[in-house]
Every structure is written in C-alpha cells, then in structure tokens.
Amino acid sequence: MGFNLALSSPSGAGKTTITKKLSQKYPNIKVSISHTTRKPRSNEIDGVDYYFVSKNDFEDLITKNHFYEHAQIFDNYYGTSKEFVKKLHEKKFDVVFDIDWQGTKKLSSYKELNLIKIFILPPNKDELKKRLINRNQDNLKIVEKRLMQYESDIQHWFDYDYIVINNDLESCFGQIEKIIKNHKKEKMSFI
C-alpha cells in the first residue's frame, strides 16, 4: 500500500489547490476523487474533479457500503469510494484525500490506511473571506455560509498530526512537501 495523506481546511483555505499541485508535481501521488451530488462548477470535469451523481444514486451507493466515508455538507453529499482508493493502492500509488474534518475522522477509523493528517488554515478570517470572494465560484449567500462554517471547522484542528498556515501558497506547499518526505523516509527505513 502507498502513503495516505488527508488534507483538510475550512472552505477557501487552499486544500484543493495544494492537492492538485501535489499530484501535478509528483506522478506517484494520486488524488482520491470523491463522489458528490453537488452540481459541477464551470471548470470541473466529471471523473477528474469529482464523480458527479444524483442524490438517488449516491444514496444507493451508501446502502451498498461503497464509501469509506460520506457526509452531507452545504446540502450536498460527498463520499470517498473504497473501490477507487483500493485500485490506487494496488497500483502502488500514494493517495491524497482532499476532505473535510468529518471525512478525515471517519477515514482515520480505518487503521489500514495509516493516514497522515494535515489541517490547513488561512492566516485569518478576513483573508479567508477575501479568498472566497476572489475565487468567484459561489454567490455571496454561500460565501457567508462558508464563513459561518469556519468557526466550527477550526475547532477540529487538534485531530490532526500537523497544522499548516497558508499565508503564502508556495511556502505552505513547501511545508507539506517536507512533511510528506519525512514520513516517506520513516516508512522506507522500516523496509
């Protein structure tokens, strides 16, 4: 099995950008592609960003025990497919999970995943609001909902192995690279 890393953050703090940068820079790192009932954004592709499914199909997958974890967030379901992750492991890929704290908590219950958990924080709430508005993906009502969720999200930082402040994307990315390299070295020293 490869290396498993969970990246979590309040919405807009940078976890998806960092996840994509990791998979682009390191061919051995693959992103776990979640299923969701959310409608795709204009720049998103089914099977690349998410597996976009109907609510009925998602609920059917729940009854078939298809997910390591699933949750309802902002009126939509999200879930991590066991089959998808197992296929990546069979091919000896390292897997990064772009996931919220609820999902990380559920994934952590699967000890065989040996999950390393990193929580990414913005420098402050004002900066987070600026980022959410500037990314121009949500209307102001959703931005406000995400900001209200921020207070709840940051209460879960203590469940993580590492906390990284995303004040500057390149610096944050570098810190996460160091964490991964240190854990890969530790793993290799036992082989």
mmCIF file with all atom_site columns, C-alpha atoms in Angstrom:
data_model
loop_
_atom_site.group_PDB
_atom_site.id
_atom_site.type_symbol
_atom_site.label_atom_id
_atom_site.label_alt_id
_atom_site.label_comp_id
_atom_site.label_asym_id
_atom_site.label_entity_id
_atom_site.label_seq_id
_atom_site.pdbx_PDB_ins_code
_atom_site.Cartn_x
_atom_site.Cartn_y
_atom_site.Cartn_z
_atom_site.occupancy
_atom_site.B_iso_or_equiv
_atom_site.pdbx_formal_charge
_atom_site.auth_seq_id
_atom_site.auth_comp_id
_atom_site.auth_asym_id
_atom_site.auth_atom_id
_atom_site.pdbx_PDB_model_num
ATOM 1   C CA . MET A 1 1   ? 0.000   0.000  0.000   1.00 0.00 ? 1   MET A CA 1
ATOM 2   C CA . GLY A 1 2   ? 1.137   3.532  -0.708  1.00 0.00 ? 2   GLY A CA 1
ATOM 3   C CA . PHE A 1 3   ? 1.252   6.578  1.508   1.00 0.00 ? 3   PHE A CA 1
ATOM 4   C CA . ASN A 1 4   ? -2.105  8.124  2.538   1.00 0.00 ? 4   ASN A CA 1
ATOM 5   C CA . LEU A 1 5   ? -2.469  11.817 3.312   1.00 0.00 ? 5   LEU A CA 1
ATOM 6   C CA . ALA A 1 6   ? -5.595  13.715 4.349   1.00 0.00 ? 6   ALA A CA 1
ATOM 7   C CA . LEU A 1 7   ? -5.602  17.450 3.655   1.00 0.00 ? 7   LEU A CA 1
ATOM 8   C CA . SER A 1 8   ? -8.402  19.370 5.344   1.00 0.00 ? 8   SER A CA 1
ATOM 9   C CA . SER A 1 9   ? -9.197  23.020 5.786   1.00 0.00 ? 9   SER A CA 1
ATOM 10  C CA . PRO A 1 10  ? -12.056 25.437 6.116   1.00 0.00 ? 10  PRO A CA 1
ATOM 11  C CA . SER A 1 11  ? -13.556 26.115 2.692   1.00 0.00 ? 11  SER A CA 1
ATOM 12  C CA . GLY A 1 12  ? -11.313 28.525 0.774   1.00 0.00 ? 12  GLY A CA 1
ATOM 13  C CA . ALA A 1 13  ? -8.093  27.972 2.748   1.00 0.00 ? 13  ALA A CA 1
ATOM 14  C CA . GLY A 1 14  ? -6.311  26.252 -0.154  1.00 0.00 ? 14  GLY A CA 1
ATOM 15  C CA . LYS A 1 15  ? -6.545  22.495 0.271   1.00 0.00 ? 15  LYS A CA 1
ATOM 16  C CA . THR A 1 16  ? -7.789  21.779 -3.258  1.00 0.00 ? 16  THR A CA 1
ATOM 17  C CA . THR A 1 17  ? -5.109  23.958 -4.858  1.00 0.00 ? 17  THR A CA 1
ATOM 18  C CA . ILE A 1 18  ? -2.389  22.236 -2.805  1.00 0.00 ? 18  ILE A CA 1
ATOM 19  C CA . THR A 1 19  ? -3.833  18.791 -3.537  1.00 0.00 ? 19  THR A CA 1
ATOM 20  C CA . LYS A 1 20  ? -3.714  19.492 -7.276  1.00 0.00 ? 20  LYS A CA 1
ATOM 21  C CA . LYS A 1 21  ? -0.151  20.859 -7.041  1.00 0.00 ? 21  LYS A CA 1
ATOM 22  C CA . LEU A 1 22  ? 0.985   17.683 -5.261  1.00 0.00 ? 22  LEU A CA 1
ATOM 23  C CA . SER A 1 23  ? -0.494  15.400 -7.905  1.00 0.00 ? 23  SER A CA 1
ATOM 24  C CA . GLN A 1 24  ? 0.928   17.526 -10.732 1.00 0.00 ? 24  GLN A CA 1
ATOM 25  C CA . LYS A 1 25  ? 4.445   17.650 -9.284  1.00 0.00 ? 25  LYS A CA 1
ATOM 26  C CA . TYR A 1 26  ? 4.648   14.027 -8.095  1.00 0.00 ? 26  TYR A CA 1
ATOM 27  C CA . PRO A 1 27  ? 3.409   11.367 -10.547 1.00 0.00 ? 27  PRO A CA 1
ATOM 28  C CA . ASN A 1 28  ? 3.259   8.784  -7.737  1.00 0.00 ? 28  ASN A CA 1
ATOM 29  C CA . ILE A 1 29  ? 0.650   10.859 -5.845  1.00 0.00 ? 29  ILE A CA 1
ATOM 30  C CA . LYS A 1 30  ? -2.949  10.485 -6.963  1.00 0.00 ? 30  LYS A CA 1
ATOM 31  C CA . VAL A 1 31  ? -5.932  12.390 -5.645  1.00 0.00 ? 31  VAL A CA 1
ATOM 32  C CA . SER A 1 32  ? -8.830  10.383 -4.295  1.00 0.00 ? 32  SER A CA 1
ATOM 33  C CA . ILE A 1 33  ? -11.724 11.565 -6.449  1.00 0.00 ? 33  ILE A CA 1
ATOM 34  C CA . SER A 1 34  ? -14.850 11.873 -4.340  1.00 0.00 ? 34  SER A CA 1
ATOM 35  C CA . HIS A 1 35  ? -18.428 11.291 -5.375  1.00 0.00 ? 35  HIS A CA 1
ATOM 36  C CA . THR A 1 36  ? -20.757 14.251 -4.899  1.00 0.00 ? 36  THR A CA 1
ATOM 37  C CA . THR A 1 37  ? -24.332 15.282 -5.548  1.00 0.00 ? 37  THR A CA 1
ATOM 38  C CA . ARG A 1 38  ? -23.192 18.894 -5.992  1.00 0.00 ? 38  ARG A CA 1
ATOM 39  C CA . LYS A 1 39  ? -23.596 20.381 -9.457  1.00 0.00 ? 39  LYS A CA 1
ATOM 40  C CA . PRO A 1 40  ? -20.272 20.791 -11.299 1.00 0.00 ? 40  PRO A CA 1
ATOM 41  C CA . ARG A 1 41  ? -18.723 24.253 -11.414 1.00 0.00 ? 41  ARG A CA 1
ATOM 42  C CA . SER A 1 42  ? -17.917 25.601 -14.867 1.00 0.00 ? 42  SER A CA 1
ATOM 43  C CA . ASN A 1 43  ? -14.270 24.485 -14.696 1.00 0.00 ? 43  ASN A CA 1
ATOM 44  C CA . GLU A 1 44  ? -14.938 20.994 -13.261 1.00 0.00 ? 44  GLU A CA 1
ATOM 45  C CA . ILE A 1 45  ? -14.886 17.708 -15.161 1.00 0.00 ? 45  ILE A CA 1
ATOM 46  C CA . ASP A 1 46  ? -16.716 14.530 -14.165 1.00 0.00 ? 46  ASP A CA 1
ATOM 47  C CA . GLY A 1 47  ? -14.228 11.792 -13.258 1.00 0.00 ? 47  GLY A CA 1
ATOM 48  C CA . VAL A 1 48  ? -11.402 14.316 -12.835 1.00 0.00 ? 48  VAL A CA 1
ATOM 49  C CA . ASP A 1 49  ? -12.596 16.710 -10.123 1.00 0.00 ? 49  ASP A CA 1
ATOM 50  C CA . TYR A 1 50  ? -15.460 14.618 -8.749  1.00 0.00 ? 50  TYR A CA 1
ATOM 51  C CA . TYR A 1 51  ? -17.773 11.847 -9.777  1.00 0.00 ? 51  TYR A CA 1
ATOM 52  C CA . PHE A 1 52  ? -20.987 13.834 -10.112 1.00 0.00 ? 52  PHE A CA 1
ATOM 53  C CA . VAL A 1 53  ? -24.013 11.665 -9.302  1.00 0.00 ? 53  VAL A CA 1
ATOM 54  C CA . SER A 1 54  ? -27.661 12.155 -8.467  1.00 0.00 ? 54  SER A CA 1
ATOM 55  C CA . LYS A 1 55  ? -28.878 12.092 -4.878  1.00 0.00 ? 55  LYS A CA 1
ATOM 56  C CA . ASN A 1 56  ? -30.687 8.785  -5.557  1.00 0.00 ? 56  ASN A CA 1
ATOM 57  C CA . ASP A 1 57  ? -27.527 7.181  -6.997  1.00 0.00 ? 57  ASP A CA 1
ATOM 58  C CA . PHE A 1 58  ? -25.474 8.426  -4.047  1.00 0.00 ? 58  PHE A CA 1
ATOM 59  C CA . GLU A 1 59  ? -27.953 7.032  -1.532  1.00 0.00 ? 59  GLU A CA 1
ATOM 60  C CA . ASP A 1 60  ? -27.908 3.715  -3.413  1.00 0.00 ? 60  ASP A CA 1
ATOM 61  C CA . LEU A 1 61  ? -24.101 3.633  -3.073  1.00 0.00 ? 61  LEU A CA 1
ATOM 62  C CA . ILE A 1 62  ? -24.453 4.286  0.678   1.00 0.00 ? 62  ILE A CA 1
ATOM 63  C CA . THR A 1 63  ? -26.720 1.241  1.071   1.00 0.00 ? 63  THR A CA 1
ATOM 64  C CA . LYS A 1 64  ? -24.149 -0.853 -0.846  1.00 0.00 ? 64  LYS A CA 1
ATOM 65  C CA . ASN A 1 65  ? -21.385 0.187  1.612   1.00 0.00 ? 65  ASN A CA 1
ATOM 66  C CA . HIS A 1 66  ? -19.452 1.758  -1.282  1.00 0.00 ? 66  HIS A CA 1
ATOM 67  C CA . PHE A 1 67  ? -17.810 4.523  0.782   1.00 0.00 ? 67  PHE A CA 1
ATOM 68  C CA . TYR A 1 68  ? -15.063 4.712  3.385   1.00 0.00 ? 68  TYR A CA 1
ATOM 69  C CA . GLU A 1 69  ? -16.845 7.847  4.486   1.00 0.00 ? 69  GLU A CA 1
ATOM 70  C CA . HIS A 1 70  ? -19.626 10.115 3.366   1.00 0.00 ? 70  HIS A CA 1
ATOM 71  C CA . ALA A 1 71  ? -21.192 13.296 4.668   1.00 0.00 ? 71  ALA A CA 1
ATOM 72  C CA . GLN A 1 72  ? -23.737 15.908 3.821   1.00 0.00 ? 72  GLN A CA 1
ATOM 73  C CA . ILE A 1 73  ? -22.151 19.366 3.507   1.00 0.00 ? 73  ILE A CA 1
ATOM 74  C CA . PHE A 1 74  ? -23.966 22.518 2.360   1.00 0.00 ? 74  PHE A CA 1
ATOM 75  C CA . ASP A 1 75  ? -26.986 20.462 1.195   1.00 0.00 ? 75  ASP A CA 1
ATOM 76  C CA . ASN A 1 76  ? -24.893 18.052 -0.907  1.00 0.00 ? 76  ASN A CA 1
ATOM 77  C CA . TYR A 1 77  ? -23.432 14.608 -0.301  1.00 0.00 ? 77  TYR A CA 1
ATOM 78  C CA . TYR A 1 78  ? -19.715 13.837 -0.628  1.00 0.00 ? 78  TYR A CA 1
ATOM 79  C CA . GLY A 1 79  ? -18.107 10.410 -0.282  1.00 0.00 ? 79  GLY A CA 1
ATOM 80  C CA . THR A 1 80  ? -14.817 8.527  -0.662  1.00 0.00 ? 80  THR A CA 1
ATOM 81  C CA . SER A 1 81  ? -15.090 5.342  -2.720  1.00 0.00 ? 81  SER A CA 1
ATOM 82  C CA . LYS A 1 82  ? -13.426 2.261  -1.222  1.00 0.00 ? 82  LYS A CA 1
ATOM 83  C CA . GLU A 1 83  ? -13.057 0.691  -4.657  1.00 0.00 ? 83  GLU A CA 1
ATOM 84  C CA . PHE A 1 84  ? -11.346 3.758  -6.158  1.00 0.00 ? 84  PHE A CA 1
ATOM 85  C CA . VAL A 1 85  ? -8.812  4.026  -3.302  1.00 0.00 ? 85  VAL A CA 1
ATOM 86  C CA . LYS A 1 86  ? -8.083  0.284  -3.314  1.00 0.00 ? 86  LYS A CA 1
ATOM 87  C CA . LYS A 1 87  ? -7.349  0.390  -7.053  1.00 0.00 ? 87  LYS A CA 1
ATOM 88  C CA . LEU A 1 88  ? -4.839  3.199  -6.494  1.00 0.00 ? 88  LEU A CA 1
ATOM 89  C CA . HIS A 1 89  ? -3.175  1.195  -3.720  1.00 0.00 ? 89  HIS A CA 1
ATOM 90  C CA . GLU A 1 90  ? -2.986  -1.900 -5.914  1.00 0.00 ? 90  GLU A CA 1
ATOM 91  C CA . LYS A 1 91  ? -1.046  0.192  -8.435  1.00 0.00 ? 91  LYS A CA 1
ATOM 92  C CA . LYS A 1 92  ? 1.313   1.345  -5.601  1.00 0.00 ? 92  LYS A CA 1
ATOM 93  C CA . PHE A 1 93  ? 0.244   4.989  -5.762  1.00 0.00 ? 93  PHE A CA 1
ATOM 94  C CA . ASP A 1 94  ? 0.324   7.341  -2.800  1.00 0.00 ? 94  ASP A CA 1
ATOM 95  C CA . VAL A 1 95  ? -3.136  8.811  -2.177  1.00 0.00 ? 95  VAL A CA 1
ATOM 96  C CA . VAL A 1 96  ? -4.045  12.298 -1.053  1.00 0.00 ? 96  VAL A CA 1
ATOM 97  C CA . PHE A 1 97  ? -7.570  12.951 0.223   1.00 0.00 ? 97  PHE A CA 1
ATOM 98  C CA . ASP A 1 98  ? -8.961  16.484 -0.264  1.00 0.00 ? 98  ASP A CA 1
ATOM 99  C CA . ILE A 1 99  ? -11.501 16.150 2.524   1.00 0.00 ? 99  ILE A CA 1
ATOM 100 C CA . ASP A 1 100 ? -13.194 17.963 5.393   1.00 0.00 ? 100 ASP A CA 1
ATOM 101 C CA . TRP A 1 101 ? -12.693 17.178 9.092   1.00 0.00 ? 101 TRP A CA 1
ATOM 102 C CA . GLN A 1 102 ? -15.756 14.900 9.223   1.00 0.00 ? 102 GLN A CA 1
ATOM 103 C CA . GLY A 1 103 ? -14.389 12.734 6.416   1.00 0.00 ? 103 GLY A CA 1
ATOM 104 C CA . THR A 1 104 ? -10.913 12.654 7.928   1.00 0.00 ? 104 THR A CA 1
ATOM 105 C CA . LYS A 1 105 ? -12.329 11.468 11.232  1.00 0.00 ? 105 LYS A CA 1
ATOM 106 C CA . LYS A 1 106 ? -14.161 8.610  9.509   1.00 0.00 ? 106 LYS A CA 1
ATOM 107 C CA . LEU A 1 107 ? -11.140 7.685  7.341   1.00 0.00 ? 107 LEU A CA 1
ATOM 108 C CA . SER A 1 108 ? -8.991  7.587  10.497  1.00 0.00 ? 108 SER A CA 1
ATOM 109 C CA . SER A 1 109 ? -11.111 4.729  11.804  1.00 0.00 ? 109 SER A CA 1
ATOM 110 C CA . TYR A 1 110 ? -9.681  2.537  9.015   1.00 0.00 ? 110 TYR A CA 1
ATOM 111 C CA . LYS A 1 111 ? -6.328  1.746  10.628  1.00 0.00 ? 111 LYS A CA 1
ATOM 112 C CA . GLU A 1 112 ? -5.063  0.002  7.472   1.00 0.00 ? 112 GLU A CA 1
ATOM 113 C CA . LEU A 1 113 ? -4.974  3.416  5.756   1.00 0.00 ? 113 LEU A CA 1
ATOM 114 C CA . ASN A 1 114 ? -2.297  4.618  8.210   1.00 0.00 ? 114 ASN A CA 1
ATOM 115 C CA . LEU A 1 115 ? -3.448  8.158  7.480   1.00 0.00 ? 115 LEU A CA 1
ATOM 116 C CA . ILE A 1 116 ? -1.230  11.224 7.930   1.00 0.00 ? 116 ILE A CA 1
ATOM 117 C CA . LYS A 1 117 ? -3.481  14.222 8.634   1.00 0.00 ? 117 LYS A CA 1
ATOM 118 C CA . ILE A 1 118 ? -2.702  17.857 7.817   1.00 0.00 ? 118 ILE A CA 1
ATOM 119 C CA . PHE A 1 119 ? -5.047  20.749 8.625   1.00 0.00 ? 119 PHE A CA 1
ATOM 120 C CA . ILE A 1 120 ? -4.549  23.920 6.554   1.00 0.00 ? 120 ILE A CA 1
ATOM 121 C CA . LEU A 1 121 ? -5.624  27.252 7.999   1.00 0.00 ? 121 LEU A CA 1
ATOM 122 C CA . PRO A 1 122 ? -5.855  30.690 6.406   1.00 0.00 ? 122 PRO A CA 1
ATOM 123 C CA . PRO A 1 123 ? -3.911  33.436 8.213   1.00 0.00 ? 123 PRO A CA 1
ATOM 124 C CA . ASN A 1 124 ? -7.208  34.897 9.495   1.00 0.00 ? 124 ASN A CA 1
ATOM 125 C CA . LYS A 1 125 ? -10.932 35.051 8.811   1.00 0.00 ? 125 LYS A CA 1
ATOM 126 C CA . ASP A 1 126 ? -10.739 38.344 6.871   1.00 0.00 ? 126 ASP A CA 1
ATOM 127 C CA . GLU A 1 127 ? -8.219  36.819 4.451   1.00 0.00 ? 127 GLU A CA 1
ATOM 128 C CA . LEU A 1 128 ? -10.451 33.765 4.083   1.00 0.00 ? 128 LEU A CA 1
ATOM 129 C CA . LYS A 1 129 ? -13.424 35.980 3.157   1.00 0.00 ? 129 LYS A CA 1
ATOM 130 C CA . LYS A 1 130 ? -11.281 37.766 0.554   1.00 0.00 ? 130 LYS A CA 1
ATOM 131 C CA . ARG A 1 131 ? -10.202 34.420 -0.954  1.00 0.00 ? 131 ARG A CA 1
ATOM 132 C CA . LEU A 1 132 ? -13.745 33.078 -1.070  1.00 0.00 ? 132 LEU A CA 1
ATOM 133 C CA . ILE A 1 133 ? -14.976 36.197 -2.856  1.00 0.00 ? 133 ILE A CA 1
ATOM 134 C CA . ASN A 1 134 ? -11.978 36.362 -5.218  1.00 0.00 ? 134 ASN A CA 1
ATOM 135 C CA . ARG A 1 135 ? -12.276 32.782 -6.380  1.00 0.00 ? 135 ARG A CA 1
ATOM 136 C CA . ASN A 1 136 ? -15.698 33.796 -7.708  1.00 0.00 ? 136 ASN A CA 1
ATOM 137 C CA . GLN A 1 137 ? -17.213 30.299 -7.500  1.00 0.00 ? 137 GLN A CA 1
ATOM 138 C CA . ASP A 1 138 ? -20.053 30.980 -5.101  1.00 0.00 ? 138 ASP A CA 1
ATOM 139 C CA . ASN A 1 139 ? -22.678 33.648 -4.619  1.00 0.00 ? 139 ASN A CA 1
ATOM 140 C CA . LEU A 1 140 ? -22.412 35.893 -1.536  1.00 0.00 ? 140 LEU A CA 1
ATOM 141 C CA . LYS A 1 141 ? -25.018 33.848 0.348   1.00 0.00 ? 141 LYS A CA 1
ATOM 142 C CA . ILE A 1 142 ? -22.831 30.714 0.001   1.00 0.00 ? 142 ILE A CA 1
ATOM 143 C CA . VAL A 1 143 ? -19.711 32.715 0.934   1.00 0.00 ? 143 VAL A CA 1
ATOM 144 C CA . GLU A 1 144 ? -21.431 33.815 4.161   1.00 0.00 ? 144 GLU A CA 1
ATOM 145 C CA . LYS A 1 145 ? -22.496 30.208 4.857   1.00 0.00 ? 145 LYS A CA 1
ATOM 146 C CA . ARG A 1 146 ? -18.885 29.064 4.395   1.00 0.00 ? 146 ARG A CA 1
ATOM 147 C CA . LEU A 1 147 ? -17.625 31.806 6.721   1.00 0.00 ? 147 LEU A CA 1
ATOM 148 C CA . MET A 1 148 ? -20.108 30.768 9.405   1.00 0.00 ? 148 MET A CA 1
ATOM 149 C CA . GLN A 1 149 ? -18.890 27.169 8.994   1.00 0.00 ? 149 GLN A CA 1
ATOM 150 C CA . TYR A 1 150 ? -15.279 28.353 9.500   1.00 0.00 ? 150 TYR A CA 1
ATOM 151 C CA . GLU A 1 151 ? -15.721 28.739 13.278  1.00 0.00 ? 151 GLU A CA 1
ATOM 152 C CA . SER A 1 152 ? -16.973 25.166 13.546  1.00 0.00 ? 152 SER A CA 1
ATOM 153 C CA . ASP A 1 153 ? -14.296 23.761 11.207  1.00 0.00 ? 153 ASP A CA 1
ATOM 154 C CA . ILE A 1 154 ? -11.334 25.208 13.102  1.00 0.00 ? 154 ILE A CA 1
ATOM 155 C CA . GLN A 1 155 ? -12.496 23.535 16.316  1.00 0.00 ? 155 GLN A CA 1
ATOM 156 C CA . HIS A 1 156 ? -11.222 20.233 14.879  1.00 0.00 ? 156 HIS A CA 1
ATOM 157 C CA . TRP A 1 157 ? -7.578  21.145 14.250  1.00 0.00 ? 157 TRP A CA 1
ATOM 158 C CA . PHE A 1 158 ? -6.492  19.093 17.289  1.00 0.00 ? 158 PHE A CA 1
ATOM 159 C CA . ASP A 1 159 ? -7.499  15.858 15.498  1.00 0.00 ? 159 ASP A CA 1
ATOM 160 C CA . TYR A 1 160 ? -4.655  16.385 13.003  1.00 0.00 ? 160 TYR A CA 1
ATOM 161 C CA . ASP A 1 161 ? -0.986  15.431 13.026  1.00 0.00 ? 161 ASP A CA 1
ATOM 162 C CA . TYR A 1 162 ? 0.094   18.789 11.544  1.00 0.00 ? 162 TYR A CA 1
ATOM 163 C CA . ILE A 1 163 ? -1.304  22.319 11.290  1.00 0.00 ? 163 ILE A CA 1
ATOM 164 C CA . VAL A 1 164 ? -0.029  24.495 8.432   1.00 0.00 ? 164 VAL A CA 1
ATOM 165 C CA . ILE A 1 165 ? -0.930  28.171 7.955   1.00 0.00 ? 165 ILE A CA 1
ATOM 166 C CA . ASN A 1 166 ? -1.484  29.082 4.302   1.00 0.00 ? 166 ASN A CA 1
ATOM 167 C CA . ASN A 1 167 ? -0.239  32.650 4.415   1.00 0.00 ? 167 ASN A CA 1
ATOM 168 C CA . ASP A 1 168 ? 1.645   32.126 1.160   1.00 0.00 ? 168 ASP A CA 1
ATOM 169 C CA . LEU A 1 169 ? 0.799   29.253 -1.195  1.00 0.00 ? 169 LEU A CA 1
ATOM 170 C CA . GLU A 1 170 ? 4.389   28.325 -2.115  1.00 0.00 ? 170 GLU A CA 1
ATOM 171 C CA . SER A 1 171 ? 5.565   28.366 1.498   1.00 0.00 ? 171 SER A CA 1
ATOM 172 C CA . CYS A 1 172 ? 2.569   26.285 2.611   1.00 0.00 ? 172 CYS A CA 1
ATOM 173 C CA . PHE A 1 173 ? 3.166   23.830 -0.232  1.00 0.00 ? 173 PHE A CA 1
ATOM 174 C CA . GLY A 1 174 ? 6.840   23.542 0.752   1.00 0.00 ? 174 GLY A CA 1
ATOM 175 C CA . GLN A 1 175 ? 5.921   22.731 4.352   1.00 0.00 ? 175 GLN A CA 1
ATOM 176 C CA . ILE A 1 176 ? 3.561   19.992 3.206   1.00 0.00 ? 176 ILE A CA 1
ATOM 177 C CA . GLU A 1 177 ? 6.251   18.571 0.889   1.00 0.00 ? 177 GLU A CA 1
ATOM 178 C CA . LYS A 1 178 ? 8.650   18.367 3.864   1.00 0.00 ? 178 LYS A CA 1
ATOM 179 C CA . ILE A 1 179 ? 6.041   16.537 5.956   1.00 0.00 ? 179 ILE A CA 1
ATOM 180 C CA . ILE A 1 180 ? 5.480   14.010 3.157   1.00 0.00 ? 180 ILE A CA 1
ATOM 181 C CA . LYS A 1 181 ? 9.213   13.475 2.564   1.00 0.00 ? 181 LYS A CA 1
ATOM 182 C CA . ASN A 1 182 ? 9.834   12.930 6.292   1.00 0.00 ? 182 ASN A CA 1
ATOM 183 C CA . HIS A 1 183 ? 7.077   10.334 6.500   1.00 0.00 ? 183 HIS A CA 1
ATOM 184 C CA . LYS A 1 184 ? 8.241   8.596  3.318   1.00 0.00 ? 184 LYS A CA 1
ATOM 185 C CA . LYS A 1 185 ? 11.773  8.339  4.801   1.00 0.00 ? 185 LYS A CA 1
ATOM 186 C CA . GLU A 1 186 ? 10.393  6.863  8.028   1.00 0.00 ? 186 GLU A CA 1
ATOM 187 C CA . LYS A 1 187 ? 8.373   4.315  6.080   1.00 0.00 ? 187 LYS A CA 1
ATOM 188 C CA . MET A 1 188 ? 11.367  3.334  3.940   1.00 0.00 ? 188 MET A CA 1
ATOM 189 C CA . SER A 1 189 ? 13.611  2.870  6.986   1.00 0.00 ? 189 SER A CA 1
ATOM 190 C CA . PHE A 1 190 ? 11.378  0.013  8.133   1.00 0.00 ? 190 PHE A CA 1
ATOM 191 C CA . ILE A 1 191 ? 11.565  -1.850 4.800   1.00 0.00 ? 191 ILE A CA 1
#
